[in-house]
């Protein structure tokens, strides 16, 4: 009886986290298109509902009622599994995101490694979808995407090491609490910039959206997908973008901490601070999409391996040297 | 405790079945996917015994990087279409003795390792393995790795570095006639290098040295 109670309680908590995330993902698509249109002096989606807010609901309804087409020559099992994997992995990582000191679904010791591991698994949804479609455009898109994501993961990993040197713990709540005096964006500003650009590449956002460069590859790995399966890829992609924004705000912008520790800011509950920061980073993502032209593939690889990786490695040495010299290394046991 | 046992047997079952399927799958790409499933369930087992750091590193290194390279190689070499003929074909039986030999050696090695553990219980009590309740296992791992075993740790890093450089040297080839972009030469290019204004006499043309 006790275990059933725990089961119901946990399910309730998970739903309480996942349903807002899914709704936010739907709304964020609308925000993305609005910001994009705003920069280009267009109106954007403004017809369905007030300010076009219900546009995503209309889109979702359209996808649900469309026919799912599975190509005859495709590898059917993997073709169906691929969008499910993308979607699941994008949602599963929200379990460790702390919304306040106590408001976290799973407060695990290796939270940041978990986030990193799950985001590195995200490449499989794409590569499986591309391969199982058994068609040349999806395959090329998948290969490109996998190479790109693996490359930029390396620099994200090194950037995480930078932050961990300053924190001395892998727990996400400890990372947030270590920023009470100063957000890490101040001392580690170059790392924040590199993290932001790597996050763009990791989530296949413009200017690094080569996997789905429509001029060359139709729609990349999702060319053969239709209906709800396409929508799942699409939702997973946006959930991943939100997750990268959350990761950026936890690592560099102080997570759920208010900007200054004062009475006025304490009035707003801490989950809202995290949400504000995520939204801020997401609007930056959307602005970048509108203003920067797409990179060429060799430039993308050069940027990842020859510029970001050495630079962040040098920064690791600098951070470690600084902390050691001034005797500021955390977590001495 | 029952839930623990249920999950343990679930993950072990998945691990063993997918390990068998790696060799039994007809399609090479399917084999790699089963290998990935195997890695994931093994890392779940790691997490269940409390070695969360090892489990996560297993996910990041093996699933996130190594298996992607496997997939790349398998997809690029186009062995996906070749049918795996280990089962159901008589001419492939020449592989079986070698496979049996290797697996027998591994089996005996495992027996030796587990036997040593079984008959020498103080192996666990040696001074470097301190399982403490207060520190996380990432901390205790780091404490051992960077103090007592620092030389071995550095040495293994050097071996990996040498292997990496060796792989690069072996596969690197300079291709002829490859056009490369150099940001410095593009940025430092000025008007006088690219544009030349010439007076052209009528009906005579002009010769520009390029």
Coordinates of C-alpha atoms in Angstrom, one line a residue:
Chain A
X1 CA 0.0 0.0 0.0
X2 CA 2.9 2.3 0.9
X3 CA 4.6 1.7 -2.4
X4 CA 1.4 2.4 -4.4
X5 CA 1.2 5.7 -2.6
X6 CA 4.8 6.5 -3.5
X7 CA 4.1 5.5 -7.1
X8 CA 1.0 7.8 -7.3
X9 CA 2.9 10.6 -5.7
X10 CA 5.9 10.3 -8.1
X11 CA 3.6 10.1 -11.1
X12 CA 1.8 13.2 -10.0
X13 CA 5.2 15.0 -9.6
X14 CA 6.4 13.9 -13.0
X15 CA 3.1 15.0 -14.7
X16 CA 3.3 18.3 -12.8
X17 CA 6.7 18.8 -14.4
X18 CA 6.2 17.4 -17.9
X19 CA 2.9 19.0 -18.8
X20 CA 4.1 22.5 -18.2
X21 CA 7.3 21.7 -20.1
X22 CA 5.2 20.4 -23.1
X23 CA 2.9 23.4 -23.0
X24 CA 5.9 25.7 -22.8
X25 CA 7.5 23.9 -25.8
X26 CA 4.4 24.5 -27.8
X27 CA 4.3 28.2 -26.8
X28 CA 8.0 28.7 -27.4
X29 CA 7.5 27.7 -31.1
X30 CA 5.1 30.6 -31.4
X31 CA 7.5 32.9 -29.6
X32 CA 10.3 31.8 -31.9
X33 CA 8.3 32.6 -35.0
X34 CA 7.1 36.0 -33.6
X35 CA 10.6 37.1 -32.7
X36 CA 11.8 36.0 -36.1
X37 CA 9.1 37.9 -37.8
X38 CA 9.7 41.0 -35.6
X39 CA 13.3 41.2 -36.7
X40 CA 12.4 40.8 -40.4
X41 CA 9.5 43.4 -40.1
X42 CA 6.8 40.8 -40.7
X43 CA 3.7 40.1 -38.7
X44 CA 4.3 36.4 -37.9
X45 CA 1.6 34.1 -36.8
X46 CA -1.1 36.5 -35.5
X47 CA -4.4 35.0 -36.6
X48 CA -5.3 32.0 -34.4
X49 CA -6.4 33.3 -31.0
X50 CA -5.2 36.5 -29.3
X51 CA -1.8 37.6 -30.8
X52 CA -1.8 34.2 -32.6
X53 CA -1.2 32.4 -29.2
X54 CA -3.1 29.4 -30.3
X55 CA -1.1 28.9 -33.5
X56 CA 0.8 26.0 -32.0
X57 CA -2.5 24.3 -30.9
X58 CA -3.7 24.6 -34.5
X59 CA -0.4 23.2 -35.8
X60 CA -0.6 20.3 -33.4
X61 CA -4.2 19.5 -34.4
X62 CA -3.1 19.5 -38.0
X63 CA -0.2 17.1 -37.3
X64 CA -2.5 14.7 -35.4
X65 CA -5.0 14.4 -38.2
X66 CA -2.4 13.9 -40.9
X67 CA -1.6 10.5 -42.2
X68 CA 1.6 8.9 -41.1
X69 CA 3.5 7.6 -44.1
X70 CA 6.1 4.9 -43.6
X71 CA 8.3 4.5 -46.7
X72 CA 8.1 1.0 -48.2
X73 CA 11.9 0.5 -48.3
X74 CA 12.6 1.9 -44.9
X75 CA 13.7 0.0 -41.9
X76 CA 10.3 0.1 -40.2
X77 CA 11.1 -0.6 -36.5
X78 CA 13.9 1.9 -36.3
X79 CA 12.0 4.4 -38.4
X80 CA 9.2 4.4 -35.8
X81 CA 11.5 4.3 -32.8
X82 CA 13.7 7.3 -33.9
X83 CA 11.2 10.2 -33.1
X84 CA 10.1 8.5 -29.9
X85 CA 13.8 8.4 -28.8
X86 CA 14.3 12.1 -29.6
X87 CA 11.2 13.1 -27.7
X88 CA 11.8 10.9 -24.7
X89 CA 15.4 12.0 -24.3
X90 CA 14.5 15.6 -24.6
X91 CA 11.9 15.2 -21.8
X92 CA 13.8 12.9 -19.5
X93 CA 16.6 15.4 -18.8
X94 CA 14.2 17.8 -17.2
X95 CA 14.1 15.5 -14.2
X96 CA 17.3 17.0 -12.7
X97 CA 16.7 20.7 -13.4
X98 CA 16.4 22.5 -10.1
X99 CA 13.6 25.1 -10.0
X100 CA 14.4 26.1 -6.5
X101 CA 16.3 24.7 -3.6
X102 CA 13.8 22.0 -2.9
X103 CA 11.7 21.9 -6.1
X104 CA 13.6 19.3 -8.1
X105 CA 12.3 16.0 -9.2
X106 CA 15.6 14.1 -8.8
X107 CA 18.4 15.8 -6.8
X108 CA 21.2 13.4 -7.8
X109 CA 24.9 13.8 -7.1
X110 CA 26.0 13.7 -10.7
X111 CA 23.3 16.0 -12.1
X112 CA 25.4 17.8 -14.6
X113 CA 26.9 14.6 -15.9
X114 CA 23.4 13.2 -16.3
X115 CA 22.4 16.3 -18.4
X116 CA 25.5 16.0 -20.5
X117 CA 25.0 12.2 -21.0
X118 CA 21.4 12.6 -22.0
X119 CA 22.2 15.4 -24.4
X120 CA 24.9 13.3 -26.0
X121 CA 22.4 10.5 -26.5
X122 CA 20.2 12.9 -28.5
X123 CA 22.2 12.2 -31.6
X124 CA 20.8 8.7 -31.8
X125 CA 17.3 9.9 -32.6
X126 CA 18.6 11.8 -35.6
X127 CA 21.1 9.2 -36.8
X128 CA 18.4 6.4 -36.5
X129 CA 15.8 8.5 -38.3
X130 CA 18.3 9.3 -41.1
X131 CA 19.5 5.8 -41.6
X132 CA 16.1 4.1 -41.3
X133 CA 14.6 6.3 -44.0
X134 CA 16.8 4.6 -46.5
X135 CA 17.1 7.6 -48.7
X136 CA 20.0 9.8 -49.6
X137 CA 19.0 13.2 -48.2
X138 CA 18.0 12.0 -44.7
X139 CA 21.2 9.9 -44.6
X140 CA 23.5 12.8 -45.5
X141 CA 21.6 15.0 -43.1
X142 CA 22.0 12.4 -40.3
X143 CA 25.7 12.0 -40.9
X144 CA 26.3 15.7 -40.9
X145 CA 24.3 16.2 -37.8
X146 CA 26.0 13.4 -35.9
X147 CA 29.5 14.7 -36.7
X148 CA 28.4 18.2 -35.7
X149 CA 26.8 17.2 -32.4
X150 CA 29.8 15.0 -31.4
X151 CA 32.2 17.8 -32.2
X152 CA 30.5 20.5 -30.2
X153 CA 29.8 18.2 -27.3
X154 CA 33.5 18.1 -26.8
X155 CA 33.8 21.8 -26.2
X156 CA 30.6 21.9 -24.1
X157 CA 32.3 19.2 -21.9
X158 CA 35.4 21.3 -21.5
X159 CA 33.3 24.3 -20.6
X160 CA 31.5 22.3 -18.0
X161 CA 34.9 21.4 -16.5
X162 CA 35.6 25.1 -16.2
X163 CA 32.4 25.7 -14.1
X164 CA 33.0 22.5 -12.1
X165 CA 36.5 23.8 -11.1
X166 CA 34.8 26.8 -9.5
X167 CA 32.1 24.7 -7.8
X168 CA 33.7 21.5 -6.6
X169 CA 30.5 19.5 -7.0
X170 CA 28.6 17.8 -9.8
X171 CA 25.2 18.5 -8.1
X172 CA 23.1 21.1 -10.0
X173 CA 21.8 22.7 -6.8
X174 CA 25.4 23.1 -5.5
X175 CA 26.3 24.7 -8.8
X176 CA 23.5 27.2 -8.4
X177 CA 24.3 27.9 -4.7
X178 CA 28.0 28.5 -5.5
X179 CA 26.9 31.5 -7.6
X180 CA 25.3 33.4 -4.7
X181 CA 28.0 36.0 -4.6
X182 CA 28.7 36.3 -8.2
X183 CA 27.2 34.6 -11.3
X184 CA 29.7 32.6 -13.2
X185 CA 28.9 34.7 -16.3
X186 CA 31.1 37.5 -14.9
X187 CA 34.4 35.6 -14.3
X188 CA 33.9 33.1 -17.1
X189 CA 32.3 35.4 -19.7
X190 CA 34.3 34.0 -22.7
X191 CA 33.2 30.5 -21.7
X192 CA 29.5 31.7 -21.6
X193 CA 29.8 33.0 -25.2
X194 CA 31.4 29.7 -26.4
X195 CA 28.8 27.7 -24.5
X196 CA 26.0 29.7 -26.1
X197 CA 27.4 29.2 -29.6
X198 CA 28.1 25.5 -29.0
X199 CA 24.5 25.1 -27.7
X200 CA 23.3 26.6 -31.0
X201 CA 25.3 24.0 -32.9
X202 CA 24.4 21.2 -30.5
X203 CA 20.6 21.8 -31.0
X204 CA 21.0 22.3 -34.8
X205 CA 19.8 25.8 -34.7
X206 CA 20.6 28.4 -37.3
X207 CA 23.3 29.4 -38.2
X208 CA 24.4 25.8 -37.7
X209 CA 21.3 24.1 -39.1
X210 CA 23.2 22.2 -41.7
X211 CA 21.6 18.9 -41.0
X212 CA 18.4 20.3 -42.4
X213 CA 19.8 22.8 -44.8
X214 CA 16.7 23.0 -47.0
X215 CA 18.6 24.2 -50.1
X216 CA 20.9 21.2 -50.1
X217 CA 19.2 18.4 -48.3
X218 CA 15.4 19.1 -48.5
X219 CA 14.8 18.7 -44.8
X220 CA 17.7 16.6 -43.7
X221 CA 17.0 13.6 -41.5
X222 CA 13.3 14.4 -41.2
X223 CA 12.6 14.4 -45.0
X224 CA 10.6 11.1 -45.0
X225 CA 8.7 11.8 -41.8
X226 CA 5.1 13.1 -41.8
X227 CA 2.2 13.7 -39.4
X228 CA 2.6 13.0 -35.7
X229 CA 6.1 11.5 -36.1
X230 CA 7.4 14.7 -37.7
X231 CA 5.7 16.6 -34.8
X232 CA 7.6 14.5 -32.3
X233 CA 10.9 15.3 -33.9
X234 CA 9.9 18.9 -33.9
X235 CA 8.8 18.9 -30.2
X236 CA 11.9 17.1 -29.2
X237 CA 14.1 19.6 -31.0
X238 CA 12.4 22.5 -29.2
X239 CA 12.5 20.8 -25.8
X240 CA 16.2 20.3 -26.4
X241 CA 16.6 24.0 -27.1
X242 CA 14.8 24.9 -23.9
X243 CA 17.0 22.4 -22.1
X244 CA 20.2 23.9 -23.4
X245 CA 18.8 27.3 -22.3
X246 CA 18.1 25.9 -18.8
X247 CA 21.6 24.4 -18.7
X248 CA 23.2 27.7 -19.7
X249 CA 21.2 29.6 -17.0
X250 CA 22.1 27.1 -14.4
X251 CA 25.8 27.0 -15.3
X252 CA 26.3 30.7 -15.9
X253 CA 23.3 32.8 -14.9
X254 CA 22.8 31.6 -11.4
X255 CA 19.8 29.2 -12.0
X256 CA 16.9 30.1 -9.7
X257 CA 18.8 32.8 -7.8
X258 CA 17.6 36.4 -8.1
X259 CA 20.2 38.8 -9.5
X260 CA 20.8 40.5 -6.2
X261 CA 20.1 39.0 -2.8
X262 CA 17.6 41.6 -1.6
X263 CA 14.1 41.8 -0.2
X264 CA 12.5 43.1 -3.4
X265 CA 13.8 40.3 -5.5
X266 CA 12.9 37.7 -2.9
X267 CA 9.3 38.6 -3.4
X268 CA 9.3 36.8 -6.7
X269 CA 9.5 33.0 -6.1
X270 CA 12.7 31.3 -7.3
X271 CA 11.2 29.1 -10.1
X272 CA 10.2 32.3 -11.9
X273 CA 13.8 33.5 -12.0
X274 CA 14.9 30.3 -13.7
X275 CA 12.0 30.7 -16.2
X276 CA 12.9 34.4 -16.9
X277 CA 16.5 33.4 -17.6
X278 CA 15.5 30.5 -19.8
X279 CA 13.2 32.8 -21.8
X280 CA 16.0 35.4 -22.0
X281 CA 18.4 32.9 -23.5
X282 CA 15.7 31.6 -25.8
X283 CA 15.0 35.0 -27.2
X284 CA 18.7 35.3 -27.9
X285 CA 18.5 32.0 -29.8
X286 CA 15.5 33.3 -31.8
X287 CA 17.3 36.6 -32.6
X288 CA 20.4 34.7 -33.8
X289 CA 18.2 32.7 -36.1
X290 CA 16.9 35.8 -37.7
X291 CA 20.2 37.7 -38.1
X292 CA 23.1 35.3 -38.8
X293 CA 23.5 33.5 -42.2
X294 CA 24.2 29.8 -42.3
X295 CA 27.7 28.5 -41.8
X296 CA 29.5 26.4 -44.4
X297 CA 30.2 22.9 -43.2
X298 CA 34.0 23.1 -43.2
X299 CA 33.8 26.4 -41.3
X300 CA 31.6 24.8 -38.8
X301 CA 34.0 22.0 -38.1
X302 CA 37.0 24.4 -38.1
X303 CA 35.2 26.6 -35.5
X304 CA 34.5 23.6 -33.3
X305 CA 37.8 21.8 -33.3
X306 CA 40.4 24.5 -34.1
X307 CA 39.0 27.5 -32.2
X308 CA 36.6 26.5 -29.5
X309 CA 38.3 23.4 -28.2
X310 CA 41.8 24.9 -27.8
X311 CA 40.4 28.1 -26.4
X312 CA 38.3 26.4 -23.8
X313 CA 41.2 24.0 -22.9
X314 CA 43.5 27.0 -22.3
X315 CA 40.8 28.6 -20.2
X316 CA 40.6 25.4 -18.1
X317 CA 44.3 25.8 -17.4
X318 CA 43.9 29.5 -16.6
X319 CA 41.0 28.8 -14.2
X320 CA 42.7 26.0 -12.5
X321 CA 45.9 28.0 -12.1
X322 CA 44.1 31.1 -10.8
X323 CA 42.1 29.1 -8.3
X324 CA 45.2 27.2 -7.1
X325 CA 47.4 30.3 -6.9
X326 CA 44.9 32.3 -4.8
X327 CA 44.0 29.2 -2.8
X328 CA 40.4 29.3 -3.8
X329 CA 39.9 25.7 -4.9
X330 CA 36.5 24.6 -3.5
X331 CA 35.6 21.3 -1.8
X332 CA 38.9 20.5 0.0
X333 CA 38.3 17.5 2.1
Chain B
X1 CA 14.2 -4.1 -1.7
X2 CA 11.8 -6.0 -4.1
X3 CA 11.8 -3.1 -6.4
X4 CA 15.6 -3.1 -6.4
X5 CA 15.7 -6.8 -7.3
X6 CA 13.0 -6.3 -10.0
X7 CA 15.0 -3.6 -11.7
X8 CA 18.3 -5.5 -11.3
X9 CA 16.9 -8.5 -13.1
X10 CA 15.2 -6.3 -15.7
X11 CA 18.4 -4.5 -16.6
X12 CA 20.5 -7.7 -16.5
X13 CA 18.0 -9.5 -18.7
X14 CA 18.1 -6.6 -21.2
X15 CA 21.9 -6.6 -21.1
X16 CA 22.3 -10.3 -21.7
X17 CA 19.6 -10.5 -24.5
X18 CA 21.1 -7.5 -26.3
X19 CA 24.6 -8.9 -26.0
X20 CA 23.4 -12.1 -27.6
X21 CA 21.6 -10.0 -30.3
X22 CA 24.8 -8.1 -31.1
X23 CA 26.2 -11.3 -32.5
X24 CA 22.9 -12.8 -33.7
X25 CA 21.5 -9.8 -35.6
X26 CA 21.4 -10.2 -39.3
X27 CA 22.0 -6.5 -40.1
X28 CA 25.3 -5.0 -38.9
X29 CA 23.7 -1.7 -38.1
X30 CA 21.2 -3.5 -35.9
X31 CA 24.1 -5.1 -34.1
X32 CA 25.5 -1.7 -33.3
X33 CA 22.1 -0.6 -32.0
X34 CA 22.0 -3.6 -29.8
X35 CA 25.5 -2.9 -28.6
X36 CA 24.3 0.6 -27.6
X37 CA 21.3 -0.9 -25.7
X38 CA 23.8 -3.2 -23.9
X39 CA 26.0 -0.2 -22.9
X40 CA 22.9 1.6 -21.6
X41 CA 21.7 -1.3 -19.5
X42 CA 25.2 -1.9 -18.1
X43 CA 25.4 1.8 -17.1
X44 CA 22.0 1.4 -15.4
X45 CA 23.5 -1.5 -13.4
X46 CA 26.4 0.6 -12.4
X47 CA 24.1 3.3 -11.2
X48 CA 22.1 0.7 -9.2
X49 CA 25.2 -0.4 -7.2
X50 CA 25.8 3.2 -6.3
X51 CA 28.6 3.9 -8.8
X52 CA 26.8 6.8 -10.4
X53 CA 30.0 8.4 -11.7
X54 CA 31.1 5.3 -13.6
X55 CA 27.6 4.8 -15.0
X56 CA 27.4 8.4 -16.3
X57 CA 30.9 8.3 -17.8
X58 CA 30.0 5.0 -19.4
X59 CA 27.0 6.7 -21.0
X60 CA 29.0 9.7 -22.1
X61 CA 32.1 8.0 -23.4
X62 CA 30.8 4.7 -24.8
X63 CA 27.3 5.6 -25.9
X64 CA 27.8 9.2 -26.7
X65 CA 31.1 9.0 -28.5
X66 CA 32.5 5.5 -29.2
X67 CA 29.2 3.9 -30.4
X68 CA 28.6 6.9 -32.7
X69 CA 31.9 6.2 -34.4
X70 CA 31.0 2.5 -34.7
X71 CA 27.7 3.6 -36.4
X72 CA 29.7 5.9 -38.7
X73 CA 32.1 3.2 -39.8
X74 CA 29.4 0.6 -40.3
X75 CA 27.2 3.0 -42.2
X76 CA 30.0 4.4 -44.3
X77 CA 31.6 1.1 -45.2
X78 CA 28.1 -0.1 -46.4
X79 CA 28.4 -3.4 -44.6
X80 CA 24.8 -2.9 -43.6
X81 CA 23.6 -4.6 -46.7
X82 CA 25.8 -7.6 -46.3
X83 CA 24.0 -10.4 -44.6
X84 CA 25.6 -11.7 -41.5
X85 CA 26.3 -15.3 -42.2
X86 CA 27.4 -16.6 -38.8
X87 CA 24.2 -18.5 -38.4
X88 CA 22.5 -20.9 -40.8
X89 CA 25.4 -21.3 -43.1
X90 CA 27.9 -24.2 -43.2
X91 CA 30.9 -22.5 -44.8
X92 CA 31.2 -20.0 -41.9
X93 CA 32.1 -22.7 -39.4
X94 CA 35.8 -22.0 -39.7
X95 CA 35.3 -19.0 -37.5
X96 CA 33.9 -21.0 -34.7
X97 CA 37.2 -22.6 -33.2
X98 CA 38.8 -19.2 -32.9
X99 CA 35.7 -17.7 -31.3
X100 CA 35.5 -20.6 -28.9
X101 CA 39.2 -20.2 -28.0
X102 CA 38.9 -16.5 -27.3
X103 CA 35.7 -17.0 -25.2
X104 CA 37.3 -19.8 -23.2
X105 CA 40.3 -17.6 -22.4
X106 CA 38.0 -14.8 -21.2
X107 CA 35.9 -17.3 -19.2
X108 CA 39.0 -18.5 -17.3
X109 CA 40.2 -15.0 -16.7
X110 CA 36.8 -14.2 -15.2
X111 CA 37.0 -17.3 -13.0
X112 CA 40.4 -16.3 -11.8
X113 CA 39.3 -12.7 -11.0
X114 CA 36.1 -13.8 -9.2
X115 CA 37.9 -16.7 -7.4
X116 CA 40.5 -14.2 -6.1
X117 CA 37.7 -12.1 -4.8
X118 CA 35.9 -15.0 -3.2
X119 CA 38.9 -16.6 -1.4
X120 CA 40.7 -13.4 -0.3
X121 CA 37.9 -11.3 1.3
X122 CA 40.4 -8.7 2.6
X123 CA 41.0 -7.6 -1.0
X124 CA 38.2 -5.2 -0.4
X125 CA 39.8 -3.8 2.8
X126 CA 43.0 -2.6 1.2
X127 CA 43.7 0.9 2.2
X128 CA 42.9 2.7 -1.0
X129 CA 39.3 1.5 -1.2
X130 CA 37.5 3.6 1.4
X131 CA 33.7 3.6 0.9
X132 CA 32.5 6.5 3.0
X133 CA 28.9 7.5 3.7
X134 CA 29.6 11.2 3.7
X135 CA 31.5 11.8 0.5
X136 CA 30.1 11.2 -2.9
X137 CA 31.7 8.5 -5.0
X138 CA 33.0 11.1 -7.5
X139 CA 34.9 12.7 -4.6
X140 CA 36.3 9.4 -3.3
X141 CA 37.3 8.3 -6.8
X142 CA 39.1 11.6 -7.4
X143 CA 40.8 11.4 -4.1
X144 CA 42.3 8.0 -4.9
X145 CA 43.0 8.7 -8.6
X146 CA 44.8 12.0 -8.1
X147 CA 46.9 11.0 -5.1
X148 CA 47.9 7.4 -4.8
X149 CA 47.6 6.5 -8.5
X150 CA 48.6 9.8 -10.0
X151 CA 51.5 8.3 -12.0
X152 CA 49.5 5.4 -13.4
X153 CA 46.7 7.9 -14.2
X154 CA 49.1 10.2 -16.1
X155 CA 50.7 7.2 -17.8
X156 CA 47.4 6.0 -19.1
X157 CA 46.7 9.5 -20.3
X158 CA 50.0 9.5 -22.2
X159 CA 49.3 6.1 -23.7
X160 CA 45.9 7.4 -25.0
X161 CA 47.6 10.5 -26.4
X162 CA 50.2 8.4 -28.2
X163 CA 47.5 6.2 -29.6
X164 CA 45.6 9.2 -30.8
X165 CA 48.7 10.8 -32.5
X166 CA 49.5 7.4 -34.0
X167 CA 46.0 7.1 -35.5
X168 CA 46.3 10.7 -36.9
X169 CA 49.7 10.0 -38.4
X170 CA 48.6 6.8 -40.0
X171 CA 45.5 8.2 -41.7
X172 CA 46.7 11.7 -42.4
X173 CA 47.4 12.4 -46.1
X174 CA 48.0 15.7 -47.8
X175 CA 45.7 15.9 -50.8
X176 CA 46.9 17.8 -53.8
X177 CA 45.0 20.8 -55.2
X178 CA 42.8 21.2 -52.2
X179 CA 41.5 24.7 -51.7
X180 CA 41.6 25.9 -48.1
X181 CA 40.2 29.0 -46.6
X182 CA 42.5 31.1 -44.6
X183 CA 40.8 33.8 -42.5
X184 CA 44.0 35.8 -42.0
X185 CA 44.7 36.1 -45.7
X186 CA 41.1 37.0 -46.4
X187 CA 41.0 39.7 -43.7
X188 CA 44.4 41.2 -44.4
X189 CA 43.5 41.6 -48.1
X190 CA 43.4 45.2 -49.1
X191 CA 42.3 47.2 -52.1
X192 CA 45.7 47.7 -53.6
X193 CA 46.3 44.0 -53.6
X194 CA 43.2 43.1 -55.5
X195 CA 42.4 46.1 -57.8
X196 CA 44.7 47.7 -60.3
X197 CA 43.7 50.8 -62.2
X198 CA 45.4 50.9 -65.6
X199 CA 45.3 53.4 -68.4
X200 CA 44.3 51.5 -71.6
X201 CA 45.5 53.0 -74.8
X202 CA 43.0 52.9 -77.6
X203 CA 43.2 50.0 -80.0
X204 CA 46.4 48.6 -78.3
X205 CA 45.1 46.9 -75.2
X206 CA 47.3 46.4 -72.2
X207 CA 49.3 43.6 -70.7
X208 CA 48.8 42.9 -67.0
X209 CA 51.3 40.7 -65.3
X210 CA 49.4 38.4 -63.1

